[in-house]
Amino acid sequence: MDYRRLGSSGLKLSALSFGSWVTFKNQVDDAAAVELMKLAYDAGVNFFDNAEVYADGDSERIMGRALKTLGWGRDTYTLSSKVFWGGKLPTQRGLSRKHVRDACDAALRRLQVDYLDLYFCHRPDLDTPIEETVRAMHELVLAGKVLYWGTSEWSADQIAQAHGIARAGGLTPPTMEQPQYNLFVREKVEREFAQLYSTLGLGTTIWSPLASGILSGKYEHGVPKDSRMALPEYRWLRDELENAEGRERVRKAGELGKLARELGATTAQLAIGWCLLNPNVSTVILGATNAAQLRENLGALRILPELRQGVVERIESIVANKPAAPQRY
Ligand code: NDP
C-alpha cells in the first residue's frame, strides 16, 4: 500500500480506501462486511468511508458492528461520516448548526466510536449560511468529536468561501473535498479545483472510481442480475446506463478493457490506477460487493508502473474528454 497526505494536513491515508455506499445492507451483510473490511485492512487500507444517509443509518450500524468484531486499535484506521440527509423533517436535513451536531452524535453512536477522523458536508446547503456550518464544524473539532472536516460536491467558490470565513474568524478550515472522479467525470478535480490544491492545501477523497462499476467492463453484455444496476432502488443509475451517454460509456469501457489486457491488467485496475496517477487525489475510495472484486481492485497498485506516458495517451484518446486548461481565479 502507498500512503498519501490528505492535502496539506499531516494525516496520511492509504492511496486506496474502502466505502459502503449502496453495498452495506443492500448487498453486503454483517459477515461480508467483516470479511471485506478485514481484507482491505490487511492490504494496508486505513480509511473507511460512510455517511448518515447510507441505508438510512444501517450502513454505519453494520460498519460499527464490524469494527467491534474486528477489534482493531482505534489509532490504526480512520473513519468518516457525512452529514446532509438525516431524515425527512426540516431539523434532520442540511447543514444547520443543529443538524450538523445531532448528525455527528448519531453517527458516533451507530459507528460505536468516540470520534470521527473525517466529517464531510455531503452537499452544499443553500439555506444555511456557510459561516454557520464552518462554526458548527469548528465546534465539533474543539469538542474532540471530529478531527478533520470537509465537503463533498461543493464548488471551488464555496470551498474558498469556507476557507476565508475560517481564516478570518480563527476557525478550523475544511481540509478535504470528496468529489466524483473517474475516467468519465474529470472536470471538478482536474479543472475547477486546480488552484485549490496549492493555495488552500485541499485534499481529495474521490468517489466512484469505476463509475458505479461501468469501468470494470461488466455491463458490456447487459446488466448482470446481481449487480448494482439491477437493484430496484437504484433504477435511476440504470436509466443513466441505458441512455445515449451511458451506452457510450459502456463502449469506451470495452475499448479500455482491450488496452488493459495488453498490460496484463483488468479494466477495473486500469481505471483505478489512472485515478492514482493524479497527485491531487489523496485517496481513491473503492466499492466492492465481494472479496474477489476487492482483491482485484486493490491490485490496481501493482499495475501503476505500466501506466507510462504512451499508455496514458492511448487512454486519453479512448475517453476523449480531457478538461480544458485549469480554471484560474
Ligand atoms: P465504484 O464506482 O468503484 O463502484 C463500485 C461497485 O462496482 C461495486 O460495489 C460493484 O458493484 C462494482 N465493482 C467493483 N469492483 C468490481 C470489479 N472488479 N468487477 C466487477 N464489478 C465491480 O465505487 P462506488 O460508487 O461504490 O463509490 C465508492 C465509495 O465512494 C462509496 O462506497 C462511498 O463511500 C463513496 N461515495 C461517495 C459519494 C458522495 O457523494 N460523497 C457518492 C458515491 C460514493 P456490483 O457488484 O453491484 O456490480
Coordinates of C-alpha atoms and ligand atoms in Angstrom, one line a residue:
M1 CA 0.0 0.0 0.0
D2 CA 1.1 3.6 -0.6
Y3 CA 0.1 6.4 1.8
R4 CA -0.6 9.9 0.8
R5 CA -1.0 13.1 2.8
L6 CA -4.6 14.4 3.0
G7 CA -3.9 17.7 1.2
S8 CA -1.5 19.8 3.3
S9 CA -2.6 18.1 6.6
G10 CA -0.4 15.7 8.5
L11 CA -2.8 12.8 8.1
K12 CA -1.6 10.0 5.8
L13 CA -4.4 8.0 4.2
S14 CA -3.9 4.8 2.2
A15 CA -4.0 5.6 -1.5
L16 CA -6.9 3.1 -1.8
S17 CA -9.6 3.2 0.8
F18 CA -13.0 1.4 1.2
G19 CA -16.6 2.8 1.2
S20 CA -20.0 1.3 1.9
W21 CA -22.5 3.3 -0.4
V22 CA -25.1 1.0 -1.9
T23 CA -23.4 -2.1 -0.8
F24 CA -23.6 -2.3 3.1
K25 CA -27.1 -3.7 3.9
N26 CA -28.4 -3.9 0.3
Q27 CA -25.7 -6.4 -0.9
V28 CA -23.3 -6.8 2.0
D29 CA -24.5 -8.2 5.3
D30 CA -22.6 -8.2 8.7
A31 CA -20.5 -11.2 7.9
A32 CA -19.5 -10.0 4.5
A33 CA -18.7 -6.5 5.9
V34 CA -16.3 -8.1 8.3
E35 CA -14.7 -10.1 5.5
L36 CA -14.3 -7.2 3.2
M37 CA -13.1 -4.7 5.8
K38 CA -10.5 -7.3 7.1
L39 CA -9.3 -7.9 3.5
A40 CA -8.9 -4.2 3.0
Y41 CA -7.2 -3.6 6.3
D42 CA -4.8 -6.5 5.9
A43 CA -3.8 -5.0 2.5
G44 CA -2.9 -1.7 4.2
V45 CA -6.2 0.2 3.8
N46 CA -6.6 2.7 6.7
F47 CA -9.6 4.7 5.7
F48 CA -13.3 3.5 5.7
D49 CA -15.9 5.9 4.3
N50 CA -19.5 6.1 5.4
A51 CA -22.5 8.6 5.7
E52 CA -25.6 9.1 7.7
V53 CA -27.7 8.6 4.6
Y54 CA -26.3 5.3 3.5
A55 CA -29.1 2.7 4.0
D56 CA -30.7 5.2 6.4
G57 CA -28.0 4.7 9.0
D58 CA -27.8 0.9 8.7
S59 CA -24.6 1.1 6.7
E60 CA -23.0 2.9 9.7
R61 CA -24.6 0.3 12.1
I62 CA -23.1 -2.6 10.1
M63 CA -19.7 -0.9 10.0
G64 CA -19.8 -0.2 13.7
R65 CA -20.6 -3.8 14.5
A66 CA -17.8 -4.9 12.1
L67 CA -15.3 -2.7 13.8
K68 CA -16.3 -4.1 17.2
T69 CA -15.9 -7.7 15.9
L70 CA -12.5 -6.9 14.2
G71 CA -11.2 -5.1 17.4
W72 CA -8.6 -3.0 15.6
G73 CA -6.8 -0.4 17.6
R74 CA -8.6 3.0 17.1
D75 CA -5.2 4.5 16.2
T76 CA -4.7 2.1 13.3
Y77 CA -7.5 3.3 11.0
T78 CA -9.6 6.3 10.0
L79 CA -13.3 6.6 9.7
S80 CA -15.7 9.1 8.2
S81 CA -19.3 10.1 8.1
K82 CA -21.2 12.7 6.1
V83 CA -24.0 15.0 7.2
F84 CA -26.8 16.3 5.0
W85 CA -29.7 13.8 4.5
G86 CA -30.5 12.6 8.0
G87 CA -34.3 12.2 7.8
K88 CA -37.4 13.8 6.4
L89 CA -38.0 16.6 9.0
P90 CA -36.6 20.1 8.4
T91 CA -34.4 19.7 11.5
Q92 CA -33.0 16.4 10.2
R93 CA -31.5 17.7 7.0
G94 CA -29.0 20.2 5.7
L95 CA -26.0 21.9 7.3
S96 CA -27.6 23.9 10.1
R97 CA -25.6 24.0 13.4
K98 CA -28.4 21.8 14.9
H99 CA -28.4 19.1 12.3
V100 CA -24.5 19.1 12.0
R101 CA -24.3 18.5 15.8
D102 CA -27.2 16.0 16.0
A103 CA -26.0 14.0 13.0
C104 CA -22.4 13.8 14.3
D105 CA -23.6 12.4 17.7
A106 CA -25.9 9.9 15.9
A107 CA -23.1 8.7 13.6
L108 CA -20.8 8.2 16.6
R109 CA -23.5 6.1 18.3
R110 CA -24.1 4.0 15.1
L111 CA -20.4 3.5 14.4
Q112 CA -19.7 2.9 18.1
V113 CA -16.6 5.2 18.2
D114 CA -15.7 8.3 20.3
Y115 CA -14.6 10.5 17.3
L116 CA -14.7 10.7 13.5
D117 CA -11.4 11.2 11.7
L118 CA -13.1 12.8 8.7
Y119 CA -16.5 14.5 8.7
F120 CA -18.0 15.7 5.4
C121 CA -20.8 18.2 4.5
H122 CA -22.3 15.8 1.9
R123 CA -23.6 18.6 -0.3
P124 CA -23.8 22.4 -0.1
D125 CA -26.8 23.7 1.7
L126 CA -28.0 26.9 0.1
D127 CA -30.4 27.5 3.1
T128 CA -27.7 27.7 5.7
P129 CA -25.0 30.5 5.7
I130 CA -21.6 28.9 5.1
E131 CA -20.4 30.7 8.3
E132 CA -22.9 28.8 10.4
T133 CA -21.6 25.5 9.1
V134 CA -18.0 26.4 9.4
R135 CA -18.6 27.4 13.1
A136 CA -20.6 24.2 13.7
M137 CA -17.7 22.1 12.3
H138 CA -15.1 24.1 14.3
E139 CA -17.1 23.4 17.5
L140 CA -17.1 19.6 16.8
V141 CA -13.3 19.8 16.3
L142 CA -13.0 21.6 19.6
A143 CA -15.2 19.1 21.3
G144 CA -12.9 16.3 20.1
K145 CA -15.7 14.6 18.1
V146 CA -14.2 15.3 14.7
L147 CA -10.5 15.6 13.6
Y148 CA -10.7 16.9 10.0
W149 CA -13.8 18.3 8.3
G150 CA -14.5 18.7 4.7
T151 CA -17.1 18.9 1.9
S152 CA -18.5 16.8 -0.8
E153 CA -19.5 18.1 -4.2
W154 CA -19.1 21.7 -3.2
S155 CA -18.0 24.2 -5.8
A156 CA -14.5 25.7 -5.7
D157 CA -16.1 29.0 -4.8
Q158 CA -18.0 27.6 -1.9
I159 CA -14.8 25.8 -0.6
A160 CA -12.8 29.1 -0.9
Q161 CA -15.6 31.0 0.9
A162 CA -15.5 28.5 3.8
H163 CA -11.7 28.9 4.0
G164 CA -11.9 32.7 4.0
I165 CA -14.5 32.6 6.8
A166 CA -12.4 30.2 8.9
R167 CA -9.2 32.2 8.4
A168 CA -10.9 35.5 9.3
G169 CA -12.5 34.0 12.4
G170 CA -9.7 31.8 13.6
L171 CA -11.8 28.7 13.0
T172 CA -10.8 25.3 11.6
P173 CA -10.9 25.4 7.8
P174 CA -12.1 22.4 5.6
T175 CA -9.2 20.0 4.9
M176 CA -10.7 17.9 2.1
E177 CA -13.3 17.6 -0.6
Q178 CA -15.0 14.4 -1.7
P179 CA -15.8 14.7 -5.5
Q180 CA -16.7 12.1 -8.0
Y181 CA -13.6 11.3 -10.1
N182 CA -13.2 8.7 -12.7
L183 CA -12.3 8.3 -16.4
F184 CA -15.8 9.8 -17.3
V185 CA -16.1 12.6 -14.7
R186 CA -13.0 14.8 -14.6
E187 CA -14.0 18.5 -14.7
K188 CA -14.1 19.3 -11.0
V189 CA -10.9 17.5 -9.9
E190 CA -8.8 18.4 -12.9
R191 CA -10.1 21.9 -13.8
E192 CA -12.3 23.6 -11.2
F193 CA -10.3 22.7 -8.2
A194 CA -6.9 23.1 -9.9
Q195 CA -5.8 26.1 -7.9
L196 CA -7.2 25.0 -4.5
Y197 CA -4.6 22.2 -4.1
S198 CA -1.7 24.7 -3.8
T199 CA -3.5 27.7 -2.4
L200 CA -5.6 26.0 0.3
G201 CA -3.8 22.7 0.6
L202 CA -7.0 20.9 -0.4
G203 CA -7.0 17.1 -0.2
T204 CA -9.4 14.8 -2.1
T205 CA -11.1 11.5 -1.2
I206 CA -12.5 10.6 -4.6
W207 CA -15.7 8.5 -5.2
S208 CA -17.0 6.1 -7.8
P209 CA -13.6 5.4 -9.4
L210 CA -15.4 2.8 -11.6
A211 CA -18.5 4.9 -12.3
S212 CA -20.6 2.5 -10.3
G213 CA -19.0 -0.5 -11.9
I214 CA -19.2 0.5 -15.6
L215 CA -15.4 0.9 -15.7
S216 CA -15.0 -2.8 -14.7
G217 CA -16.4 -3.6 -18.1
K218 CA -19.2 -5.7 -16.6
Y219 CA -22.0 -4.0 -18.4
E220 CA -20.8 -4.8 -22.0
H221 CA -23.2 -7.7 -22.4
G222 CA -26.2 -6.4 -20.4
V223 CA -26.9 -5.9 -16.7
P224 CA -25.9 -8.9 -14.5
K225 CA -28.7 -9.9 -12.1
D226 CA -26.5 -9.5 -9.0
S227 CA -25.1 -6.0 -10.0
R228 CA -25.9 -2.5 -8.6
M229 CA -27.7 -1.6 -11.8
A230 CA -30.2 -4.4 -11.2
L231 CA -31.2 -3.1 -7.7
P232 CA -34.8 -1.7 -7.9
E233 CA -33.9 1.2 -5.6
Y234 CA -31.1 2.3 -8.0
R235 CA -33.3 2.4 -11.1
W236 CA -32.0 5.9 -11.7
L237 CA -28.5 4.6 -12.2
R238 CA -29.7 2.0 -14.7
D239 CA -31.6 4.7 -16.6
E240 CA -28.3 6.6 -16.8
L241 CA -26.6 3.4 -18.0
E242 CA -29.2 2.9 -20.7
N243 CA -29.3 6.4 -22.2
A244 CA -27.0 7.5 -25.0
E245 CA -24.2 8.7 -22.7
G246 CA -24.4 5.5 -20.7
R247 CA -24.1 3.4 -23.8
E248 CA -21.1 5.4 -25.0
R249 CA -19.5 4.8 -21.6
V250 CA -20.0 1.1 -21.9
R251 CA -18.4 1.2 -25.3
K252 CA -15.4 3.1 -24.0
A253 CA -15.1 0.7 -21.1
G254 CA -14.8 -2.1 -23.7
E255 CA -12.0 -0.2 -25.5
L256 CA -10.2 0.4 -22.2
G257 CA -10.6 -3.3 -21.5
K258 CA -8.6 -4.2 -24.6
L259 CA -5.8 -1.9 -23.6
A260 CA -5.9 -3.3 -20.0
R261 CA -5.5 -6.8 -21.3
E262 CA -2.4 -5.8 -23.3
L263 CA -0.9 -4.6 -20.0
G264 CA -1.8 -7.8 -18.1
A265 CA -4.4 -5.9 -16.1
T266 CA -8.2 -5.8 -15.8
T267 CA -10.3 -2.9 -16.9
A268 CA -11.1 -2.0 -13.2
Q269 CA -7.4 -2.0 -12.4
L270 CA -6.6 0.3 -15.3
A271 CA -9.4 2.7 -14.3
I272 CA -8.4 2.8 -10.6
G273 CA -4.7 3.1 -11.5
W274 CA -5.5 6.0 -13.7
C275 CA -7.1 7.9 -10.8
L276 CA -4.0 7.3 -8.7
L277 CA -1.8 9.0 -11.4
N278 CA -3.3 12.3 -10.3
P279 CA -1.2 13.6 -7.5
N280 CA -4.1 15.7 -6.2
V281 CA -6.0 12.6 -5.4
S282 CA -5.3 11.8 -1.7
T283 CA -7.2 8.5 -1.7
V284 CA -9.4 6.5 -4.1
I285 CA -12.4 5.1 -2.3
L286 CA -13.2 1.6 -3.6
G287 CA -16.6 0.0 -3.6
A288 CA -17.0 -3.8 -3.7
T289 CA -19.7 -6.3 -3.1
N290 CA -17.4 -9.4 -2.7
A291 CA -13.9 -10.3 -1.9
A292 CA -12.9 -11.2 -5.5
Q293 CA -13.8 -7.6 -6.6
L294 CA -11.9 -6.0 -3.7
R295 CA -8.8 -8.2 -4.3
E296 CA -8.8 -7.3 -8.0
N297 CA -9.3 -3.6 -7.3
L298 CA -6.5 -3.5 -4.6
G299 CA -4.3 -5.0 -7.4
A300 CA -4.5 -1.6 -9.2
L301 CA -1.4 -0.5 -7.2
R302 CA 0.6 -3.2 -8.9
I303 CA -0.1 -2.0 -12.4
L304 CA 0.9 1.6 -11.8
P305 CA 4.3 1.1 -13.3
E306 CA 2.6 0.0 -16.6
L307 CA 0.8 3.3 -16.9
R308 CA 3.5 5.1 -18.8
Q309 CA 3.2 8.2 -21.0
G310 CA 2.3 6.3 -24.1
V311 CA -0.4 4.3 -22.3
V312 CA -1.9 7.4 -20.8
E313 CA -2.1 8.9 -24.2
R314 CA -4.0 5.9 -25.5
I315 CA -6.3 6.1 -22.6
E316 CA -6.9 9.8 -23.3
S317 CA -7.7 9.0 -27.0
I318 CA -10.3 6.4 -25.9
V319 CA -12.1 8.6 -23.4
A320 CA -11.6 11.8 -25.4
N321 CA -12.8 14.1 -22.5
K322 CA -9.7 15.9 -21.3
P323 CA -10.8 19.0 -19.5
A324 CA -9.7 22.4 -20.8
A325 CA -6.9 24.3 -19.1
P326 CA -7.3 24.6 -15.3
Q327 CA -9.6 27.3 -14.1
R328 CA -7.9 30.4 -12.6
Y329 CA -9.4 32.9 -10.2
Ligands
NDP1 P1 -17.3 2.3 -7.9 O1 -17.6 3.2 -8.9 O2 -15.9 1.6 -7.8 O3 -18.4 1.1 -7.9 C1 -18.3 0.0 -7.0 C2 -19.2 -1.1 -7.5 O4 -18.8 -1.6 -8.8 C3 -19.1 -2.3 -6.6 O5 -20.0 -2.2 -5.5 C4 -19.5 -3.4 -7.5 O6 -21.0 -3.4 -7.7 C5 -18.9 -3.0 -8.8 N1 -17.5 -3.5 -8.9 C6 -16.4 -3.0 -8.2 N2 -15.3 -3.6 -8.5 C7 -15.6 -4.5 -9.5 C8 -14.9 -5.5 -10.2 N3 -13.6 -5.6 -10.0 N4 -15.5 -6.2 -11.1 C9 -16.9 -6.1 -11.3 N5 -17.6 -5.2 -10.6 C10 -17.0 -4.4 -9.7 O7 -17.4 2.9 -6.4 P2 -18.7 3.4 -5.6 O8 -19.7 4.0 -6.5 O9 -19.2 2.2 -4.8 O10 -18.1 4.5 -4.7 C11 -17.1 4.2 -3.8 C12 -17.3 4.9 -2.4 O11 -17.3 6.3 -2.6 C13 -18.7 4.6 -1.8 O12 -18.7 3.4 -1.1 C14 -18.8 5.8 -0.9 O13 -18.0 5.6 0.3 C15 -18.2 6.9 -1.7 N6 -19.2 7.7 -2.4 C16 -19.4 9.0 -2.0 C17 -20.3 9.8 -2.7 C18 -20.5 11.2 -2.2 O14 -21.5 11.8 -2.7 N7 -19.6 11.7 -1.4 C19 -21.2 9.2 -3.7 C20 -20.9 7.9 -4.1 C21 -20.0 7.1 -3.4 P3 -21.8 -4.6 -8.1 O15 -21.2 -5.9 -7.6 O16 -23.2 -4.4 -7.5 O17 -21.9 -4.6 -9.6

